PDB file of C-alpha atoms in Angstrom:
ATOM      1  CA  UNK A 995      30.736 -44.944  -0.214  1.00  0.00           C
ATOM      2  CA  UNK A 996      29.696 -42.229  -2.014  1.00  0.00           C
ATOM      3  CA  UNK A 997      30.352 -42.425  -5.697  1.00  0.00           C
ATOM      4  CA  UNK A 998      32.056 -40.244  -8.309  1.00  0.00           C
ATOM      5  CA  UNK A 999      29.158 -38.775  -9.880  1.00  0.00           C
ATOM      6  CA  UNK A1000      27.616 -37.841  -6.317  1.00  0.00           C
ATOM      7  CA  UNK A1001      30.692 -36.400  -5.122  1.00  0.00           C
ATOM      8  CA  UNK A1002      30.714 -34.290  -8.370  1.00  0.00           C
ATOM      9  CA  UNK A1003      27.338 -32.935  -8.365  1.00  0.00           C
ATOM     10  CA  UNK A1004      27.531 -32.405  -4.159  1.00  0.00           C
ATOM     11  CA  UNK A1005      31.020 -30.402  -5.161  1.00  0.00           C
ATOM     12  CA  UNK A1006      29.798 -28.378  -8.033  1.00  0.00           C
ATOM     13  CA  UNK A1007      26.622 -27.305  -5.596  1.00  0.00           C
ATOM     14  CA  UNK A1008      28.768 -26.427  -3.086  1.00  0.00           C
ATOM     15  CA  UNK A1009      31.117 -24.063  -5.204  1.00  0.00           C
ATOM     16  CA  UNK A1010      27.658 -22.147  -5.900  1.00  0.00           C
ATOM     17  CA  UNK A1011      29.776 -20.495  -8.536  1.00  0.00           C
ATOM     18  CA  UNK A1012      31.982 -21.658 -11.326  1.00  0.00           C
ATOM     19  CA  UNK A1013      34.046 -19.384 -13.280  1.00  0.00           C
ATOM     20  CA  UNK A1014      33.865 -21.525 -16.070  1.00  0.00           C
ATOM     21  CA  UNK A1015      29.700 -21.364 -16.843  1.00  0.00           C
ATOM     22  CA  UNK A1016      30.412 -17.365 -16.251  1.00  0.00           C
ATOM     23  CA  UNK A1017      28.710 -16.786 -19.721  1.00  0.00           C
ATOM     24  CA  UNK A1018      26.256 -19.478 -19.130  1.00  0.00           C
ATOM     25  CA  UNK A1019      22.530 -19.739 -18.074  1.00  0.00           C
ATOM     26  CA  UNK A1020      19.992 -22.264 -18.361  1.00  0.00           C
ATOM     27  CA  UNK A1021      18.776 -25.888 -16.635  1.00  0.00           C
ATOM     28  CA  UNK A1022      20.642 -28.746 -17.739  1.00  0.00           C
ATOM     29  CA  UNK A1023      19.116 -32.098 -16.503  1.00  0.00           C
ATOM     30  CA  UNK A1024      20.590 -35.513 -16.523  1.00  0.00           C
ATOM     31  CA  UNK A1025      18.998 -38.468 -16.544  1.00  0.00           C
ATOM     32  CA  UNK A1026      20.998 -41.621 -15.397  1.00  0.00           C
ATOM     33  CA  UNK A1027      19.168 -44.813 -16.431  1.00  0.00           C
ATOM     34  CA  UNK A1028      19.892 -48.301 -15.210  1.00  0.00           C
ATOM     35  CA  UNK A1029      17.142 -50.697 -16.296  1.00  0.00           C
ATOM     36  CA  UNK A1030      13.529 -49.343 -15.110  1.00  0.00           C
ATOM     37  CA  UNK A1031      15.520 -46.789 -12.697  1.00  0.00           C
ATOM     38  CA  UNK A1032      16.226 -43.635 -13.605  1.00  0.00           C
ATOM     39  CA  UNK A1033      18.185 -40.967 -11.271  1.00  0.00           C
ATOM     40  CA  UNK A1034      17.769 -37.446 -11.821  1.00  0.00           C
ATOM     41  CA  UNK A1035      20.371 -34.105 -11.716  1.00  0.00           C
ATOM     42  CA  UNK A1036      19.342 -30.750 -12.242  1.00  0.00           C
ATOM     43  CA  UNK A1037      21.541 -28.310 -12.914  1.00  0.00           C
ATOM     44  CA  UNK A1038      20.192 -24.573 -12.475  1.00  0.00           C
ATOM     45  CA  UNK A1039      22.849 -22.345 -14.031  1.00  0.00           C
ATOM     46  CA  UNK A1040      22.776 -18.438 -14.021  1.00  0.00           C
ATOM     47  CA  UNK A1041      25.414 -16.689 -14.875  1.00  0.00           C
ATOM     48  CA  UNK A1042      27.917 -19.304 -13.361  1.00  0.00           C
ATOM     49  CA  UNK A1043      25.566 -19.871  -9.824  1.00  0.00           C
ATOM     50  CA  UNK A1044      25.034 -23.140  -9.966  1.00  0.00           C
ATOM     51  CA  UNK A1045      22.225 -24.754  -8.280  1.00  0.00           C
ATOM     52  CA  UNK A1046      21.907 -28.313  -8.168  1.00  0.00           C
ATOM     53  CA  UNK A1047      19.033 -30.725  -7.008  1.00  0.00           C
ATOM     54  CA  UNK A1048      17.524 -34.050  -7.725  1.00  0.00           C
ATOM     55  CA  UNK A1049      14.352 -32.973  -9.507  1.00  0.00           C
ATOM     56  CA  UNK A1050      12.797 -34.354 -12.415  1.00  0.00           C
ATOM     57  CA  UNK A1051      11.654 -30.895 -13.925  1.00  0.00           C
ATOM     58  CA  UNK A1052      11.721 -29.439 -17.413  1.00  0.00           C
ATOM     59  CA  UNK A1053      14.741 -28.308 -18.467  1.00  0.00           C
ATOM     60  CA  UNK A1054      16.217 -26.653 -21.409  1.00  0.00           C
ATOM     61  CA  UNK A1055      18.900 -29.550 -22.240  1.00  0.00           C
ATOM     62  CA  UNK A1056      18.495 -33.114 -21.246  1.00  0.00           C
ATOM     63  CA  UNK A1057      21.379 -35.459 -21.049  1.00  0.00           C
ATOM     64  CA  UNK A1058      20.601 -39.360 -20.941  1.00  0.00           C
ATOM     65  CA  UNK A1059      23.227 -42.180 -20.003  1.00  0.00           C
ATOM     66  CA  UNK A1060      24.056 -45.021 -17.760  1.00  0.00           C
ATOM     67  CA  UNK A1061      25.398 -44.529 -14.285  1.00  0.00           C
ATOM     68  CA  UNK A1062      28.677 -46.161 -15.359  1.00  0.00           C
ATOM     69  CA  UNK A1063      29.016 -43.908 -17.862  1.00  0.00           C
ATOM     70  CA  UNK A1064      28.884 -40.814 -15.775  1.00  0.00           C
ATOM     71  CA  UNK A1065      31.000 -42.334 -13.100  1.00  0.00           C
ATOM     72  CA  UNK A1066      33.519 -42.470 -15.818  1.00  0.00           C
ATOM     73  CA  UNK A1067      33.057 -38.977 -16.997  1.00  0.00           C
ATOM     74  CA  UNK A1068      33.311 -37.748 -13.185  1.00  0.00           C
ATOM     75  CA  UNK A1069      36.865 -39.185 -12.769  1.00  0.00           C
ATOM     76  CA  UNK A1070      37.948 -38.257 -16.330  1.00  0.00           C
ATOM     77  CA  UNK A1071      38.247 -42.202 -17.289  1.00  0.00           C
ATOM     78  CA  UNK A1072      35.968 -40.463 -20.160  1.00  0.00           C
ATOM     79  CA  UNK A1073      35.445 -37.764 -22.350  1.00  0.00           C
ATOM     80  CA  UNK A1074      32.688 -36.079 -22.695  1.00  0.00           C
ATOM     81  CA  UNK A1075      32.377 -34.729 -26.144  1.00  0.00           C
ATOM     82  CA  UNK A1076      33.993 -38.193 -27.087  1.00  0.00           C
ATOM     83  CA  UNK A1077      31.370 -40.171 -25.465  1.00  0.00           C
ATOM     84  CA  UNK A1078      28.390 -37.509 -26.961  1.00  0.00           C
ATOM     85  CA  UNK A1079      30.231 -37.813 -30.912  1.00  0.00           C
ATOM     86  CA  UNK A1080      29.912 -41.815 -30.390  1.00  0.00           C
ATOM     87  CA  UNK A1081      26.034 -41.720 -29.450  1.00  0.00           C
ATOM     88  CA  UNK A1082      26.681 -42.456 -25.593  1.00  0.00           C
ATOM     89  CA  UNK A1083      25.080 -39.719 -24.469  1.00  0.00           C
ATOM     90  CA  UNK A1084      21.692 -39.029 -25.996  1.00  0.00           C
ATOM     91  CA  UNK A1085      21.243 -35.040 -25.839  1.00  0.00           C
ATOM     92  CA  UNK A1086      17.737 -33.216 -26.507  1.00  0.00           C
ATOM     93  CA  UNK A1087      17.216 -29.604 -26.121  1.00  0.00           C
ATOM     94  CA  UNK A1088      20.249 -27.068 -26.264  1.00  0.00           C
ATOM     95  CA  UNK A1089      23.615 -28.398 -27.067  1.00  0.00           C
ATOM     96  CA  UNK A1090      25.323 -25.356 -25.697  1.00  0.00           C
ATOM     97  CA  UNK A1091      24.904 -25.808 -21.946  1.00  0.00           C
ATOM     98  CA  UNK A1092      26.438 -30.069 -22.485  1.00  0.00           C
ATOM     99  CA  UNK A1093      29.479 -28.531 -24.172  1.00  0.00           C
ATOM    100  CA  UNK A1094      29.606 -25.604 -21.520  1.00  0.00           C
ATOM    101  CA  UNK A1095      29.511 -28.314 -18.458  1.00  0.00           C
ATOM    102  CA  UNK A1096      31.751 -30.700 -20.524  1.00  0.00           C
ATOM    103  CA  UNK A1097      34.642 -27.980 -19.124  1.00  0.00           C
ATOM    104  CA  UNK A1098      33.898 -28.993 -15.635  1.00  0.00           C
ATOM    105  CA  UNK A1099      35.207 -33.004 -16.072  1.00  0.00           C
ATOM    106  CA  UNK A1100      38.391 -33.514 -15.155  1.00  0.00           C
ATOM    107  CA  UNK A1101      40.725 -34.867 -17.754  1.00  0.00           C
ATOM    108  CA  UNK A1102      42.427 -38.368 -17.770  1.00  0.00           C
ATOM    109  CA  UNK A1103      44.367 -39.289 -14.230  1.00  0.00           C
ATOM    110  CA  UNK A1104      47.871 -39.691 -16.121  1.00  0.00           C
ATOM    111  CA  UNK A1105      47.261 -36.085 -17.990  1.00  0.00           C
ATOM    112  CA  UNK A1106      49.983 -33.543 -16.680  1.00  0.00           C
ATOM    113  CA  UNK A1107      48.994 -29.478 -17.169  1.00  0.00           C
ATOM    114  CA  UNK A1108      45.773 -27.793 -18.602  1.00  0.00           C
ATOM    115  CA  UNK A1109      46.002 -29.514 -21.631  1.00  0.00           C
ATOM    116  CA  UNK A1110      46.963 -32.615 -23.315  1.00  0.00           C
ATOM    117  CA  UNK A1111      49.762 -33.038 -25.780  1.00  0.00           C
ATOM    118  CA  UNK A1112      49.504 -34.677 -28.902  1.00  0.00           C
ATOM    119  CA  UNK A1113      52.175 -36.842 -30.569  1.00  0.00           C
ATOM    120  CA  UNK A1114      53.512 -36.233 -34.088  1.00  0.00           C
ATOM    121  CA  UNK A1115      50.460 -39.331 -35.371  1.00  0.00           C
ATOM    122  CA  UNK A1116      47.506 -37.633 -33.419  1.00  0.00           C
ATOM    123  CA  UNK A1117      48.461 -39.763 -30.385  1.00  0.00           C
ATOM    124  CA  UNK A1118      47.772 -38.690 -27.146  1.00  0.00           C
ATOM    125  CA  UNK A1119      51.067 -38.301 -24.594  1.00  0.00           C
TER     126      UNK A1119
END
């Protein structure tokens, strides 16, 4: 069985072009750390053209987190910007790439439409 993380990266690689990244260029590496083991996912982005590999190479931005948190990001159970602000993602390098990639993660499973709706007191509906 393929996990959500592998499915996310394989789907992104299969697309080859992602319009949401049309204004983005750079290399972003995700380091998923579990104990002494680190799994690397490298994204080469060139104005929307995306190539994915599992290389451990230099990158413009490197994001470190746990495999569990990335699975939550890939399934929409967790929000990337919120995780970043909480310190659950360790980022070095070009933060813009990380923020731009956040647009590719799905919203919460029960969200309808392209945006979240906020109630009178800021709660998400």
